[in-house]
Amino acid sequence: MDVHPVIDSDKSSEKQCDLLGYVHNSLGIFSIHSPFRKRIIEFVSPSSYFDAFILAAIFLNSIIIACVDYRHIDDNYQPSADLSPRNNIIEKAEIVFTVIFAIECILKVIAYGLFRGKHTYLRDGWNVLDFVIVLVSILGSMPGVPNFSVLRSFRVLRPLRSVSK
């Protein structure tokens, strides 16, 4: 069993945090010594089941995107959930995937920090793509906000992330 330098140490030094790529305080709130943050780091580590779950969710989301029925569109040329039961199911599934990916984003920001540090969440190009997709998906689900379907189509790029691992 491997010993994780951050998870298994009681008081790791700030220098050790820098060597591991973790910021000392994530969002200025969560110290590297916090048991909560240590559990989050362990949970979202690349070798965890969480990472495998997220990759499976990305592939499943990609399959669902490919199943959209474009024979039934609304006045804005968007797939209509009212006219197609398949699109209605896909629309509901998109909400679930948005929640899953938003939780992934929040957990990784707590674990790695947002942007103030060398190895923080937004210093990785794939995480920037994920962050933008989650943000656009959340904004697009709000009433009265214009549809960002062009930007949301970047979701199909997410499976490429698994190729780079």
mmCIF file of C-alpha atoms in Angstrom:
data_model
loop_
_atom_site.group_PDB
_atom_site.id
_atom_site.type_symbol
_atom_site.label_atom_id
_atom_site.label_comp_id
_atom_site.label_asym_id
_atom_site.label_seq_id
_atom_site.Cartn_x
_atom_site.Cartn_y
_atom_site.Cartn_z
ATOM 1 C CA MET A 1 0.000 0.000 0.000
ATOM 2 C CA ASP A 2 1.421 3.362 -1.038
ATOM 3 C CA VAL A 3 1.720 6.201 1.419
ATOM 4 C CA HIS A 4 0.342 9.484 0.114
ATOM 5 C CA PRO A 5 2.559 12.358 1.315
ATOM 6 C CA VAL A 6 -0.367 14.753 1.862
ATOM 7 C CA ILE A 7 -3.049 12.317 2.968
ATOM 8 C CA ASP A 8 -0.882 10.340 5.389
ATOM 9 C CA SER A 9 1.109 13.112 7.019
ATOM 10 C CA ASP A 10 -0.163 14.971 10.037
ATOM 11 C CA LYS A 11 1.677 18.226 9.342
ATOM 12 C CA SER A 12 3.341 18.443 5.935
ATOM 13 C CA SER A 13 5.344 21.567 5.335
ATOM 14 C CA GLU A 14 4.415 24.256 2.866
ATOM 15 C CA LYS A 15 7.538 23.340 0.893
ATOM 16 C CA GLN A 16 6.295 19.753 0.588
ATOM 17 C CA CYS A 17 2.928 21.072 -0.656
ATOM 18 C CA ASP A 18 4.734 22.986 -3.373
ATOM 19 C CA LEU A 19 6.706 19.905 -4.402
ATOM 20 C CA LEU A 20 3.510 17.876 -4.676
ATOM 21 C CA GLY A 21 1.774 20.607 -6.679
ATOM 22 C CA TYR A 22 -0.861 21.443 -4.085
ATOM 23 C CA VAL A 23 -1.456 25.002 -2.933
ATOM 24 C CA HIS A 24 -1.280 25.472 0.815
ATOM 25 C CA ASN A 25 -4.808 26.921 1.000
ATOM 26 C CA SER A 26 -7.394 26.091 -1.635
ATOM 27 C CA LEU A 27 -9.714 29.052 -2.237
ATOM 28 C CA GLY A 28 -8.116 30.627 0.829
ATOM 29 C CA ILE A 29 -10.345 28.419 2.991
ATOM 30 C CA PHE A 30 -9.253 24.780 2.821
ATOM 31 C CA SER A 31 -5.817 24.211 4.317
ATOM 32 C CA ILE A 32 -3.674 21.335 3.078
ATOM 33 C CA HIS A 33 -3.780 20.100 6.695
ATOM 34 C CA SER A 34 -7.579 19.977 6.756
ATOM 35 C CA PRO A 35 -8.897 16.397 7.058
ATOM 36 C CA PHE A 36 -11.765 17.374 4.723
ATOM 37 C CA ARG A 37 -9.401 18.538 1.981
ATOM 38 C CA LYS A 38 -7.155 15.510 2.459
ATOM 39 C CA ARG A 39 -10.167 13.253 1.854
ATOM 40 C CA ILE A 40 -11.121 15.265 -1.242
ATOM 41 C CA ILE A 41 -7.556 15.006 -2.617
ATOM 42 C CA GLU A 42 -7.590 11.258 -2.082
ATOM 43 C CA PHE A 43 -11.068 10.983 -3.622
ATOM 44 C CA VAL A 44 -10.254 12.900 -6.845
ATOM 45 C CA SER A 45 -6.737 11.540 -7.356
ATOM 46 C CA PRO A 46 -6.149 10.304 -10.921
ATOM 47 C CA SER A 47 -5.806 6.703 -9.744
ATOM 48 C CA SER A 48 -9.151 6.709 -7.916
ATOM 49 C CA TYR A 49 -12.510 5.192 -8.805
ATOM 50 C CA PHE A 50 -13.817 8.756 -9.063
ATOM 51 C CA ASP A 51 -11.640 9.408 -12.120
ATOM 52 C CA ALA A 52 -12.872 6.198 -13.757
ATOM 53 C CA PHE A 53 -16.470 7.178 -12.948
ATOM 54 C CA ILE A 54 -16.001 10.624 -14.532
ATOM 55 C CA LEU A 55 -14.484 9.098 -17.682
ATOM 56 C CA ALA A 56 -17.425 6.677 -17.913
ATOM 57 C CA ALA A 57 -19.829 9.606 -17.470
ATOM 58 C CA ILE A 58 -18.029 11.505 -20.248
ATOM 59 C CA PHE A 59 -18.375 8.577 -22.651
ATOM 60 C CA LEU A 60 -22.014 7.994 -21.710
ATOM 61 C CA ASN A 61 -22.754 11.701 -22.137
ATOM 62 C CA SER A 62 -21.111 11.592 -25.578
ATOM 63 C CA ILE A 63 -23.299 8.656 -26.596
ATOM 64 C CA ILE A 64 -26.395 10.489 -25.385
ATOM 65 C CA ILE A 65 -25.394 13.613 -27.331
ATOM 66 C CA ALA A 66 -25.131 11.437 -30.460
ATOM 67 C CA CYS A 67 -28.682 10.132 -29.894
ATOM 68 C CA VAL A 68 -30.382 13.527 -30.173
ATOM 69 C CA ASP A 69 -33.287 13.432 -32.623
ATOM 70 C CA TYR A 70 -32.815 16.393 -34.968
ATOM 71 C CA ARG A 71 -35.974 15.580 -36.928
ATOM 72 C CA HIS A 72 -37.916 17.461 -34.255
ATOM 73 C CA ILE A 73 -36.651 21.021 -33.819
ATOM 74 C CA ASP A 74 -38.151 24.176 -32.353
ATOM 75 C CA ASP A 75 -38.302 27.698 -33.808
ATOM 76 C CA ASN A 76 -34.658 28.311 -32.837
ATOM 77 C CA TYR A 77 -33.521 25.166 -34.674
ATOM 78 C CA GLN A 78 -32.810 23.397 -31.393
ATOM 79 C CA PRO A 79 -33.881 19.799 -30.713
ATOM 80 C CA SER A 80 -37.373 19.868 -29.248
ATOM 81 C CA ALA A 81 -38.110 17.882 -26.107
ATOM 82 C CA ASP A 82 -41.837 18.564 -26.543
ATOM 83 C CA LEU A 83 -42.102 16.823 -29.902
ATOM 84 C CA SER A 84 -39.727 13.915 -29.280
ATOM 85 C CA PRO A 85 -39.797 11.555 -26.282
ATOM 86 C CA ARG A 86 -36.148 10.703 -26.979
ATOM 87 C CA ASN A 87 -35.127 14.357 -26.779
ATOM 88 C CA ASN A 88 -37.140 14.709 -23.579
ATOM 89 C CA ILE A 89 -35.167 11.864 -21.964
ATOM 90 C CA ILE A 90 -31.901 13.320 -23.273
ATOM 91 C CA GLU A 91 -32.779 16.740 -21.871
ATOM 92 C CA LYS A 92 -33.366 15.203 -18.422
ATOM 93 C CA ALA A 93 -30.119 13.206 -18.693
ATOM 94 C CA GLU A 94 -28.243 16.422 -19.518
ATOM 95 C CA ILE A 95 -29.323 17.851 -16.170
ATOM 96 C CA VAL A 96 -27.904 14.794 -14.398
ATOM 97 C CA PHE A 97 -24.624 15.026 -16.315
ATOM 98 C CA THR A 98 -24.350 18.752 -15.627
ATOM 99 C CA VAL A 99 -24.732 18.068 -11.895
ATOM 100 C CA ILE A 100 -22.121 15.261 -12.032
ATOM 101 C CA PHE A 101 -19.611 17.448 -13.883
ATOM 102 C CA ALA A 102 -20.302 20.464 -11.643
ATOM 103 C CA ILE A 103 -19.600 18.307 -8.575
ATOM 104 C CA GLU A 104 -16.384 17.096 -10.242
ATOM 105 C CA CYS A 105 -15.362 20.705 -10.852
ATOM 106 C CA ILE A 106 -16.106 21.786 -7.262
ATOM 107 C CA LEU A 107 -14.257 18.832 -5.745
ATOM 108 C CA LYS A 108 -11.192 19.374 -7.935
ATOM 109 C CA VAL A 109 -11.135 23.094 -7.115
ATOM 110 C CA ILE A 110 -11.206 22.232 -3.405
ATOM 111 C CA ALA A 111 -8.444 19.643 -3.878
ATOM 112 C CA TYR A 112 -6.122 21.567 -6.191
ATOM 113 C CA GLY A 113 -7.108 25.219 -5.779
ATOM 114 C CA LEU A 114 -8.709 27.354 -8.484
ATOM 115 C CA PHE A 115 -5.939 29.280 -10.247
ATOM 116 C CA ARG A 116 -3.416 30.739 -7.778
ATOM 117 C CA GLY A 117 -0.637 28.166 -7.938
ATOM 118 C CA LYS A 118 1.458 26.143 -10.341
ATOM 119 C CA HIS A 119 -0.712 23.004 -10.496
ATOM 120 C CA THR A 120 -4.155 24.394 -9.716
ATOM 121 C CA TYR A 121 -7.399 23.425 -11.437
ATOM 122 C CA LEU A 122 -7.457 26.120 -14.122
ATOM 123 C CA ARG A 123 -3.758 25.643 -14.998
ATOM 124 C CA ASP A 124 -4.663 22.436 -16.862
ATOM 125 C CA GLY A 125 -6.121 22.881 -20.352
ATOM 126 C CA TRP A 126 -8.576 19.988 -20.027
ATOM 127 C CA ASN A 127 -9.866 21.391 -16.757
ATOM 128 C CA VAL A 128 -10.364 24.792 -18.391
ATOM 129 C CA LEU A 129 -12.438 23.079 -21.095
ATOM 130 C CA ASP A 130 -14.438 21.205 -18.434
ATOM 131 C CA PHE A 131 -14.957 24.404 -16.420
ATOM 132 C CA VAL A 132 -16.236 26.327 -19.454
ATOM 133 C CA ILE A 133 -18.554 23.464 -20.447
ATOM 134 C CA VAL A 134 -19.976 23.212 -16.916
ATOM 135 C CA LEU A 135 -20.418 26.984 -16.692
ATOM 136 C CA VAL A 136 -22.134 27.170 -20.100
ATOM 137 C CA SER A 137 -24.336 24.178 -19.241
ATOM 138 C CA ILE A 138 -25.429 25.771 -15.978
ATOM 139 C CA LEU A 139 -26.060 29.154 -17.616
ATOM 140 C CA GLY A 140 -27.912 27.497 -20.503
ATOM 141 C CA SER A 141 -30.300 25.766 -18.122
ATOM 142 C CA MET A 142 -31.423 29.058 -16.574
ATOM 143 C CA PRO A 143 -34.660 30.534 -17.891
ATOM 144 C CA GLY A 144 -34.268 33.633 -20.010
ATOM 145 C CA VAL A 145 -30.602 32.973 -20.837
ATOM 146 C CA PRO A 146 -29.828 32.537 -24.532
ATOM 147 C CA ASN A 147 -29.012 29.010 -25.669
ATOM 148 C CA PHE A 148 -25.283 28.329 -25.901
ATOM 149 C CA SER A 149 -25.658 25.160 -27.946
ATOM 150 C CA VAL A 150 -22.633 26.015 -30.072
ATOM 151 C CA LEU A 151 -20.415 26.287 -26.992
ATOM 152 C CA ARG A 152 -22.035 23.261 -25.368
ATOM 153 C CA SER A 153 -21.123 21.238 -28.443
ATOM 154 C CA PHE A 154 -17.538 21.346 -27.149
ATOM 155 C CA ARG A 155 -18.679 18.586 -24.771
ATOM 156 C CA VAL A 156 -17.847 16.136 -27.542
ATOM 157 C CA LEU A 157 -14.176 17.061 -27.020
ATOM 158 C CA ARG A 158 -14.211 15.718 -23.468
ATOM 159 C CA PRO A 159 -13.520 12.074 -24.484
ATOM 160 C CA LEU A 160 -10.216 13.274 -25.935
ATOM 161 C CA ARG A 161 -9.158 13.903 -22.346
ATOM 162 C CA SER A 162 -9.014 10.149 -21.758
ATOM 163 C CA VAL A 163 -6.653 9.723 -24.707
ATOM 164 C CA SER A 164 -4.143 12.121 -23.155
ATOM 165 C CA LYS A 165 -4.021 10.173 -19.861
#
